[in-house]
Amino acid sequence: MRIPTFSILLLLACVSAVSACASPTAATGPDDREAIARNGFSAADIGYVLFDPDSGAVLAERQPAKPFAPASVAKLPAMAAALAVLGPDHRFETTLYATGRLGNGVLDGDLILKGGGDPSLSSEGLAELLRDLGALGVTRVTGRFLYDTSALPEMAEIDAGQPWTAGYNTGVGALSLNFNRFRFDWARPAAAGQPVRVSAWSVSDTGRVPLDSVTVQVGAGAGAAFTPLTATGGDAEGERWRFAPQPGMAASLWLPVTRPGLATAHVFRRLAAEAGIALPAPAPGAVPPTATLAALHRSEPLEVLARQVLRYSNNLSAELIGLAAARRLDPAVRTLPESAAVLTAPAMLADPRTDWTGLRLLNHSGLSAASRITPAQTMALIRGAGPAVLALLPGEDEGKALPPGVRAKSGTLAYAKALAGTLTTAGGRTLGFAFFVTDEERRAAMDRTMDRRIAEIPPEARAWLARSRKLQADLLELWIAGL
């Protein structure tokens, strides 16, 4: 099924023409005013809706039509849409193709590593491909070693409004490995006059591999340990960073991979050498029609991957799954905002009674301070997801257990907190809910002064998030006990 661009534009035009009746700031349902005041919030910064998922009847609400930053709550509708489009049994494939002839262990032709957008691809998956290649008797390739990323558009980062150094703001592409993060290790010189020792590693559950696509230049500097030497920390030649050791900094840090296809190819070449297969340096390319399939690695079913995304909230996984589903609907999709619009359109078309005014999802992970969604829109998407998807939701928020009977997707950005899912009341009812709190002014002020070299959020933002989590807990307790 493809959702044509003109249909999306028509839908958005129709939605914009609807008169959006602003809901009153006051809430209906259990009295939440004491909880809001106790946690130091303004009622204007909070929105929620508590509803019956079967009938759609609203039992409690506050500002249900006000747009809020969804943060990682955006992963819930993205996974629901992807499961509907691709199917729960869909598996992502990473493949090896060969051209030419094989004789006496020598492939007299090209070897091509082709990515299929597998969000769970690890070094172990590459090793599986190499075992199959070795079983064919290949020990050397005389032609080229190519990597093919044509299945998905490749991007250097998820969101340009995030720090360059944030391990959660990685590159995105059809060949993505070990969640597109690398570990940077460094050590001060053992004696005066000796250089600072640095290294970069692609790390999986079973070990680490030197990452040859990363170059780190050591120098002096104050205020930031890392500065990208190109606009986004990488270019066609790989990652290039300037490192300036700072007092008290850790000896190991996680940094984002911004050229995922190239990085994956370099790791594959390293692993091939360990397996006794000599490959030339990697270069970008495409699988020709005459190539022969040499090896195939398949991911776990999408249902398993979606459950992991909803629990661990990995941004890269959400983007890759969302992109694959959106391109199934419209192969012309090239950007994350386009992808999010295409993937959300079927749900919007299926529920014209919901006022979709103000909905703005710029990607599938929620990693954007500019995305917006209302509590009422979230309610419609939760109901559209259905029981099978809601059953995939975890009973925890960022690794901490939620109250018994609560299964939800959480979302966290500096000055934005969200939680959406289902809860079981003290009376045994199963209800749906969507909760948001955002401080627009503080977030905007933080963004205006952001230093993209620094990933840490300010202490005052951490304190704000601690209060928002307490308010979230208080409201859940109120709803569970009172309805």
Short mmCIF file of N, CA, C and O in Angstrom, two decimals, residues 256-370:
data_model
loop_
_atom_site.label_atom_id
_atom_site.label_comp_id
_atom_site.label_asym_id
_atom_site.label_seq_id
_atom_site.Cartn_x
_atom_site.Cartn_y
_atom_site.Cartn_z
N PRO A 256 28.72 8.95 18.61
CA PRO A 256 27.90 8.45 17.50
C PRO A 256 28.71 8.19 16.24
O PRO A 256 29.66 8.91 15.92
N VAL A 257 28.33 7.16 15.51
CA VAL A 257 28.85 6.90 14.17
C VAL A 257 28.00 7.70 13.19
O VAL A 257 26.77 7.62 13.21
N THR A 258 28.64 8.49 12.35
CA THR A 258 27.90 9.34 11.40
C THR A 258 28.00 8.84 9.96
O THR A 258 27.28 9.35 9.10
N ARG A 259 28.88 7.91 9.67
CA ARG A 259 28.96 7.27 8.36
C ARG A 259 28.79 5.77 8.56
O ARG A 259 29.74 4.99 8.52
N PRO A 260 27.55 5.33 8.84
CA PRO A 260 27.35 3.93 9.26
C PRO A 260 27.72 2.90 8.22
O PRO A 260 28.25 1.83 8.57
N GLY A 261 27.46 3.16 6.94
CA GLY A 261 27.80 2.19 5.91
C GLY A 261 29.30 1.93 5.85
O GLY A 261 29.76 0.78 5.82
N LEU A 262 30.08 2.99 5.84
CA LEU A 262 31.53 2.88 5.79
C LEU A 262 32.06 2.20 7.04
O LEU A 262 32.94 1.33 6.97
N ALA A 263 31.54 2.59 8.21
CA ALA A 263 32.00 1.98 9.46
C ALA A 263 31.72 0.48 9.48
O ALA A 263 32.57 -0.32 9.87
N THR A 264 30.53 0.08 9.04
CA THR A 264 30.17 -1.34 9.01
C THR A 264 31.10 -2.10 8.08
O THR A 264 31.55 -3.22 8.40
N ALA A 265 31.40 -1.52 6.93
CA ALA A 265 32.28 -2.19 5.97
C ALA A 265 33.68 -2.37 6.54
O ALA A 265 34.32 -3.41 6.35
N HIS A 266 34.17 -1.37 7.27
CA HIS A 266 35.50 -1.49 7.89
C HIS A 266 35.51 -2.59 8.95
O HIS A 266 36.49 -3.35 9.05
N VAL A 267 34.47 -2.66 9.76
CA VAL A 267 34.41 -3.72 10.77
C VAL A 267 34.35 -5.08 10.09
O VAL A 267 35.02 -6.04 10.51
N PHE A 268 33.56 -5.19 9.02
CA PHE A 268 33.47 -6.45 8.28
C PHE A 268 34.84 -6.86 7.76
O PHE A 268 35.23 -8.03 7.83
N ARG A 269 35.60 -5.91 7.23
CA ARG A 269 36.93 -6.22 6.72
C ARG A 269 37.85 -6.72 7.82
O ARG A 269 38.63 -7.66 7.63
N ARG A 270 37.78 -6.09 9.00
CA ARG A 270 38.59 -6.53 10.14
C ARG A 270 38.21 -7.96 10.54
O ARG A 270 39.08 -8.81 10.79
N LEU A 271 36.92 -8.23 10.64
CA LEU A 271 36.46 -9.56 11.02
C LEU A 271 36.82 -10.58 9.96
O LEU A 271 37.14 -11.75 10.28
N ALA A 272 36.80 -10.17 8.70
CA ALA A 272 37.19 -11.08 7.62
C ALA A 272 38.66 -11.48 7.77
O ALA A 272 39.02 -12.65 7.59
N ALA A 273 39.50 -10.51 8.08
CA ALA A 273 40.93 -10.82 8.27
C ALA A 273 41.12 -11.81 9.40
O ALA A 273 41.94 -12.74 9.30
N GLU A 274 40.37 -11.63 10.50
CA GLU A 274 40.46 -12.58 11.62
C GLU A 274 40.00 -13.97 11.20
O GLU A 274 40.48 -14.98 11.73
N ALA A 275 39.07 -14.04 10.23
CA ALA A 275 38.57 -15.32 9.74
C ALA A 275 39.41 -15.91 8.62
O ALA A 275 39.06 -16.95 8.04
N GLY A 276 40.51 -15.23 8.28
CA GLY A 276 41.38 -15.73 7.24
C GLY A 276 40.96 -15.38 5.83
O GLY A 276 41.34 -16.06 4.87
N ILE A 277 40.17 -14.31 5.68
CA ILE A 277 39.70 -13.88 4.36
C ILE A 277 40.24 -12.47 4.11
O ILE A 277 39.92 -11.53 4.84
N ALA A 278 41.07 -12.32 3.11
CA ALA A 278 41.69 -11.03 2.80
C ALA A 278 40.80 -10.23 1.86
O ALA A 278 40.44 -10.70 0.77
N LEU A 279 40.45 -9.01 2.28
CA LEU A 279 39.61 -8.14 1.48
C LEU A 279 40.32 -6.82 1.22
O LEU A 279 41.06 -6.32 2.07
N PRO A 280 40.10 -6.21 0.06
CA PRO A 280 40.63 -4.87 -0.18
C PRO A 280 39.87 -3.84 0.66
O PRO A 280 38.86 -4.15 1.29
N ALA A 281 40.36 -2.61 0.67
CA ALA A 281 39.68 -1.55 1.39
C ALA A 281 38.27 -1.36 0.83
O ALA A 281 38.05 -1.50 -0.38
N PRO A 282 37.29 -1.05 1.69
CA PRO A 282 35.91 -0.92 1.21
C PRO A 282 35.68 0.34 0.40
O PRO A 282 36.34 1.36 0.59
N ALA A 283 34.71 0.24 -0.50
CA ALA A 283 34.28 1.38 -1.31
C ALA A 283 32.77 1.28 -1.51
O ALA A 283 32.22 0.17 -1.53
N PRO A 284 32.08 2.40 -1.66
CA PRO A 284 30.63 2.33 -1.90
C PRO A 284 30.34 1.77 -3.28
O PRO A 284 31.11 1.94 -4.22
N GLY A 285 29.22 1.08 -3.39
CA GLY A 285 28.83 0.50 -4.68
C GLY A 285 27.46 -0.12 -4.59
O GLY A 285 26.79 -0.03 -3.56
N ALA A 286 27.04 -0.76 -5.67
CA ALA A 286 25.72 -1.37 -5.73
C ALA A 286 25.85 -2.80 -6.23
O ALA A 286 26.78 -3.14 -6.97
N VAL A 287 24.91 -3.63 -5.81
CA VAL A 287 24.88 -5.02 -6.27
C VAL A 287 24.45 -5.04 -7.73
O VAL A 287 23.34 -4.59 -8.05
N PRO A 288 25.27 -5.58 -8.63
CA PRO A 288 24.86 -5.65 -10.04
C PRO A 288 23.86 -6.77 -10.26
O PRO A 288 23.80 -7.72 -9.49
N PRO A 289 23.07 -6.68 -11.32
CA PRO A 289 22.06 -7.73 -11.58
C PRO A 289 22.66 -9.12 -11.76
O PRO A 289 21.97 -10.11 -11.52
N THR A 290 23.93 -9.19 -12.16
CA THR A 290 24.54 -10.49 -12.43
C THR A 290 25.18 -11.13 -11.20
O THR A 290 25.70 -12.24 -11.28
N ALA A 291 25.14 -10.43 -10.06
CA ALA A 291 25.78 -10.95 -8.85
C ALA A 291 25.04 -12.16 -8.31
O ALA A 291 23.83 -12.31 -8.49
N THR A 292 25.78 -13.01 -7.60
CA THR A 292 25.23 -14.22 -6.99
C THR A 292 25.18 -14.06 -5.47
O THR A 292 26.14 -13.57 -4.86
N LEU A 293 24.08 -14.47 -4.88
CA LEU A 293 23.97 -14.42 -3.42
C LEU A 293 24.94 -15.42 -2.80
O LEU A 293 24.91 -16.61 -3.11
N ALA A 294 25.79 -14.93 -1.90
CA ALA A 294 26.79 -15.79 -1.25
C ALA A 294 26.45 -16.09 0.20
O ALA A 294 26.82 -17.15 0.71
N ALA A 295 25.78 -15.17 0.89
CA ALA A 295 25.45 -15.39 2.30
C ALA A 295 24.31 -14.46 2.68
O ALA A 295 24.13 -13.38 2.09
N LEU A 296 23.55 -14.87 3.69
CA LEU A 296 22.37 -14.12 4.12
C LEU A 296 22.25 -14.18 5.64
O LEU A 296 22.38 -15.25 6.25
N HIS A 297 22.04 -13.02 6.26
CA HIS A 297 21.74 -12.94 7.69
C HIS A 297 20.40 -12.28 7.87
O HIS A 297 20.14 -11.22 7.29
N ARG A 298 19.53 -12.89 8.68
CA ARG A 298 18.19 -12.34 8.91
C ARG A 298 18.04 -11.96 10.38
O ARG A 298 18.51 -12.66 11.28
N SER A 299 17.34 -10.84 10.61
CA SER A 299 17.08 -10.39 11.97
C SER A 299 15.99 -11.24 12.62
O SER A 299 15.35 -12.06 11.96
N GLU A 300 15.77 -11.00 13.89
CA GLU A 300 14.61 -11.58 14.55
C GLU A 300 13.35 -10.94 13.97
O GLU A 300 13.40 -9.89 13.33
N PRO A 301 12.18 -11.54 14.20
CA PRO A 301 10.94 -10.96 13.67
C PRO A 301 10.70 -9.54 14.17
O PRO A 301 11.12 -9.18 15.28
N LEU A 302 10.01 -8.74 13.38
CA LEU A 302 9.74 -7.36 13.74
C LEU A 302 9.03 -7.24 15.08
O LEU A 302 9.28 -6.29 15.83
N GLU A 303 8.15 -8.16 15.39
CA GLU A 303 7.46 -8.10 16.67
C GLU A 303 8.45 -8.10 17.83
O GLU A 303 8.29 -7.37 18.81
N VAL A 304 9.50 -8.91 17.73
CA VAL A 304 10.53 -8.95 18.76
C VAL A 304 11.30 -7.63 18.79
O VAL A 304 11.56 -7.07 19.86
N LEU A 305 11.67 -7.12 17.62
CA LEU A 305 12.41 -5.87 17.55
C LEU A 305 11.58 -4.70 18.08
O LEU A 305 12.11 -3.81 18.77
N ALA A 306 10.29 -4.68 17.75
CA ALA A 306 9.41 -3.59 18.22
C ALA A 306 9.30 -3.63 19.74
O ALA A 306 9.29 -2.57 20.39
N ARG A 307 9.18 -4.82 20.31
CA ARG A 307 9.13 -4.93 21.78
C ARG A 307 10.40 -4.34 22.39
O ARG A 307 10.35 -3.64 23.41
N GLN A 308 11.55 -4.62 21.78
CA GLN A 308 12.81 -4.09 22.29
C GLN A 308 12.86 -2.57 22.18
O GLN A 308 13.35 -1.88 23.08
N VAL A 309 12.37 -2.03 21.06
CA VAL A 309 12.34 -0.58 20.89
C VAL A 309 11.48 0.07 21.97
O VAL A 309 11.86 1.09 22.56
N LEU A 310 10.33 -0.51 22.24
CA LEU A 310 9.41 0.08 23.21
C LEU A 310 9.96 -0.04 24.63
O LEU A 310 9.65 0.79 25.49
N ARG A 311 10.80 -1.04 24.87
CA ARG A 311 11.38 -1.17 26.21
C ARG A 311 12.66 -0.35 26.37
O ARG A 311 12.81 0.39 27.35
N TYR A 312 13.58 -0.50 25.43
CA TYR A 312 14.89 0.13 25.58
C TYR A 312 14.98 1.48 24.89
O TYR A 312 15.97 2.22 25.09
N SER A 313 14.02 1.83 24.07
CA SER A 313 13.89 3.16 23.47
C SER A 313 15.09 3.57 22.62
O SER A 313 15.46 4.74 22.59
N ASN A 314 15.68 2.61 21.91
CA ASN A 314 16.81 2.95 21.06
C ASN A 314 16.34 3.78 19.87
O ASN A 314 15.48 3.37 19.11
N ASN A 315 16.93 4.96 19.72
CA ASN A 315 16.48 5.88 18.68
C ASN A 315 16.78 5.36 17.27
O ASN A 315 15.93 5.45 16.38
N LEU A 316 17.97 4.83 17.08
CA LEU A 316 18.33 4.32 15.77
C LEU A 316 17.38 3.22 15.32
O LEU A 316 16.92 3.21 14.16
N SER A 317 17.07 2.28 16.20
CA SER A 317 16.17 1.18 15.85
C SER A 317 14.82 1.71 15.41
O SER A 317 14.24 1.23 14.42
N ALA A 318 14.29 2.69 16.14
CA ALA A 318 12.99 3.26 15.77
C ALA A 318 13.04 3.90 14.39
O ALA A 318 12.12 3.75 13.59
N GLU A 319 14.14 4.62 14.11
CA GLU A 319 14.23 5.30 12.81
C GLU A 319 14.34 4.30 11.66
O GLU A 319 13.70 4.46 10.61
N LEU A 320 15.15 3.25 11.84
CA LEU A 320 15.32 2.27 10.77
C LEU A 320 14.02 1.52 10.49
O LEU A 320 13.64 1.30 9.34
N ILE A 321 13.34 1.12 11.55
CA ILE A 321 12.06 0.40 11.37
C ILE A 321 11.03 1.32 10.73
O ILE A 321 10.30 0.92 9.80
N GLY A 322 10.95 2.55 11.20
CA GLY A 322 10.00 3.50 10.63
C GLY A 322 10.30 3.79 9.17
O GLY A 322 9.39 3.86 8.33
N LEU A 323 11.57 3.98 8.83
CA LEU A 323 11.95 4.24 7.45
C LEU A 323 11.58 3.08 6.53
O LEU A 323 11.06 3.28 5.43
N ALA A 324 11.86 1.86 6.98
CA ALA A 324 11.54 0.69 6.16
C ALA A 324 10.05 0.61 5.88
O ALA A 324 9.62 0.31 4.76
N ALA A 325 9.22 0.88 6.90
CA ALA A 325 7.77 0.82 6.72
C ALA A 325 7.29 1.95 5.81
O ALA A 325 6.45 1.74 4.92
N ALA A 326 7.81 3.16 6.02
CA ALA A 326 7.38 4.30 5.20
C ALA A 326 7.76 4.10 3.74
O ALA A 326 6.98 4.43 2.83
N ARG A 327 8.94 3.54 3.48
CA ARG A 327 9.36 3.32 2.10
C ARG A 327 8.60 2.17 1.45
O ARG A 327 8.54 2.09 0.23
N ARG A 328 8.03 1.29 2.26
CA ARG A 328 7.13 0.30 1.69
C ARG A 328 5.87 1.00 1.14
O ARG A 328 5.33 0.59 0.11
N LEU A 329 5.42 2.04 1.85
CA LEU A 329 4.25 2.79 1.39
C LEU A 329 4.59 3.76 0.27
O LEU A 329 3.81 3.94 -0.66
N ASP A 330 5.77 4.39 0.38
CA ASP A 330 6.18 5.38 -0.62
C ASP A 330 7.69 5.29 -0.80
O ASP A 330 8.45 5.85 -0.01
N PRO A 331 8.16 4.61 -1.85
CA PRO A 331 9.60 4.44 -2.05
C PRO A 331 10.36 5.74 -2.28
O PRO A 331 11.60 5.74 -2.23
N ALA A 332 9.65 6.84 -2.49
CA ALA A 332 10.32 8.12 -2.74
C ALA A 332 10.77 8.81 -1.46
O ALA A 332 11.45 9.84 -1.51
N VAL A 333 10.41 8.27 -0.30
CA VAL A 333 10.77 8.90 0.97
C VAL A 333 12.29 9.00 1.09
O VAL A 333 13.01 8.01 0.90
N ARG A 334 12.80 10.21 1.42
CA ARG A 334 14.24 10.41 1.55
C ARG A 334 14.66 10.99 2.89
O ARG A 334 15.84 10.92 3.24
N THR A 335 13.75 11.60 3.63
CA THR A 335 14.10 12.24 4.89
C THR A 335 13.25 11.68 6.02
O THR A 335 12.18 11.10 5.78
N LEU A 336 13.68 11.91 7.25
CA LEU A 336 12.91 11.43 8.39
C LEU A 336 11.58 12.17 8.54
O LEU A 336 10.56 11.52 8.85
N PRO A 337 11.51 13.49 8.34
CA PRO A 337 10.18 14.13 8.40
C PRO A 337 9.22 13.59 7.35
O PRO A 337 8.03 13.38 7.63
N GLU A 338 9.70 13.35 6.13
CA GLU A 338 8.85 12.75 5.10
C GLU A 338 8.38 11.37 5.55
O GLU A 338 7.20 11.00 5.38
N SER A 339 9.30 10.60 6.10
CA SER A 339 8.98 9.24 6.53
C SER A 339 7.93 9.24 7.62
O SER A 339 6.97 8.46 7.59
N ALA A 340 8.08 10.13 8.60
CA ALA A 340 7.11 10.20 9.69
C ALA A 340 5.74 10.61 9.18
O ALA A 340 4.71 10.08 9.63
N ALA A 341 5.69 11.55 8.23
CA ALA A 341 4.41 11.98 7.68
C ALA A 341 3.71 10.85 6.93
O ALA A 341 2.50 10.63 7.08
N VAL A 342 4.48 10.11 6.13
CA VAL A 342 3.90 9.00 5.37
C VAL A 342 3.38 7.91 6.30
O VAL A 342 2.30 7.36 6.08
N LEU A 343 4.14 7.60 7.35
CA LEU A 343 3.76 6.49 8.22
C LEU A 343 2.58 6.85 9.12
O LEU A 343 1.82 5.98 9.52
N THR A 344 2.40 8.14 9.41
CA THR A 344 1.29 8.57 10.26
C THR A 344 0.01 8.74 9.45
O THR A 344 -1.10 8.66 10.01
N ALA A 345 0.13 8.98 8.16
CA ALA A 345 -1.04 9.30 7.33
C ALA A 345 -2.15 8.25 7.38
O ALA A 345 -3.33 8.61 7.48
N PRO A 346 -1.84 6.94 7.32
CA PRO A 346 -2.95 5.96 7.35
C PRO A 346 -3.79 6.05 8.62
O PRO A 346 -5.02 5.94 8.56
N ALA A 347 -3.14 6.26 9.77
CA ALA A 347 -3.90 6.38 11.02
C ALA A 347 -4.77 7.63 11.02
O ALA A 347 -5.90 7.61 11.51
N MET A 348 -4.26 8.71 10.44
CA MET A 348 -5.04 9.94 10.37
C MET A 348 -6.23 9.77 9.43
O MET A 348 -7.34 10.22 9.72
N LEU A 349 -6.00 9.12 8.31
CA LEU A 349 -7.09 8.90 7.36
C LEU A 349 -8.15 7.97 7.93
O LEU A 349 -9.34 8.11 7.64
N ALA A 350 -7.72 7.02 8.79
CA ALA A 350 -8.65 6.07 9.37
C ALA A 350 -9.49 6.67 10.48
O ALA A 350 -10.51 6.09 10.88
N ASP A 351 -9.09 7.83 11.01
CA ASP A 351 -9.81 8.44 12.14
C ASP A 351 -10.04 9.91 11.86
O ASP A 351 -9.43 10.78 12.49
N PRO A 352 -10.92 10.25 10.91
CA PRO A 352 -11.14 11.65 10.55
C PRO A 352 -11.85 12.44 11.64
O PRO A 352 -11.87 13.67 11.61
N ARG A 353 -12.44 11.76 12.62
CA ARG A 353 -13.15 12.48 13.68
C ARG A 353 -12.19 13.15 14.66
O ARG A 353 -12.56 14.09 15.35
N THR A 354 -10.97 12.63 14.75
CA THR A 354 -9.97 13.26 15.61
C THR A 354 -9.45 14.53 14.95
O THR A 354 -9.21 14.57 13.74
N ASP A 355 -9.30 15.58 15.74
CA ASP A 355 -8.73 16.83 15.23
C ASP A 355 -7.21 16.66 15.21
O ASP A 355 -6.56 16.63 16.25
N TRP A 356 -6.64 16.54 14.02
CA TRP A 356 -5.21 16.33 13.88
C TRP A 356 -4.43 17.63 13.74
O TRP A 356 -3.23 17.62 13.46
N THR A 357 -5.09 18.78 13.97
CA THR A 357 -4.41 20.06 13.91
C THR A 357 -3.24 20.09 14.90
O THR A 357 -3.38 19.71 16.06
N GLY A 358 -2.09 20.57 14.45
CA GLY A 358 -0.93 20.74 15.33
C GLY A 358 -0.02 19.54 15.39
O GLY A 358 1.08 19.63 15.95
N LEU A 359 -0.43 18.39 14.82
CA LEU A 359 0.43 17.21 14.83
C LEU A 359 1.65 17.47 13.96
O LEU A 359 1.54 17.82 12.79
N ARG A 360 2.84 17.27 14.53
CA ARG A 360 4.09 17.50 13.80
C ARG A 360 5.13 16.53 14.31
O ARG A 360 5.75 16.75 15.35
N LEU A 361 5.29 15.41 13.63
CA LEU A 361 6.30 14.41 13.99
C LEU A 361 7.42 14.48 12.96
O LEU A 361 7.20 14.25 11.78
N LEU A 362 8.62 14.79 13.42
CA LEU A 362 9.74 15.01 12.52
C LEU A 362 10.60 13.76 12.33
O LEU A 362 11.53 13.78 11.51
N ASN A 363 10.32 12.72 13.09
CA ASN A 363 11.02 11.45 12.93
C ASN A 363 10.23 10.37 13.65
O ASN A 363 9.11 10.63 14.13
N HIS A 364 10.79 9.18 13.75
CA HIS A 364 10.09 8.06 14.38
C HIS A 364 10.52 7.81 15.82
O HIS A 364 9.84 7.09 16.54
N SER A 365 11.63 8.41 16.23
CA SER A 365 12.15 8.16 17.57
C SER A 365 11.66 9.16 18.60
O SER A 365 11.70 8.89 19.81
N GLY A 366 11.22 10.34 18.15
CA GLY A 366 10.86 11.41 19.09
C GLY A 366 12.04 12.28 19.48
O GLY A 366 11.89 13.18 20.31
N LEU A 367 13.22 12.02 18.90
CA LEU A 367 14.40 12.82 19.23
C LEU A 367 14.34 14.15 18.47
O LEU A 367 15.04 14.36 17.47
N SER A 368 13.49 15.04 18.97
CA SER A 368 13.34 16.36 18.39
C SER A 368 12.55 17.23 19.35
O SER A 368 11.48 16.83 19.80
N ALA A 369 13.09 18.39 19.64
CA ALA A 369 12.36 19.33 20.49
C ALA A 369 11.26 20.04 19.73
O ALA A 369 10.43 20.72 20.33
N ALA A 370 11.20 19.87 18.40
CA ALA A 370 10.21 20.57 17.59
C ALA A 370 8.99 19.73 17.26
O ALA A 370 8.00 20.25 16.75
#
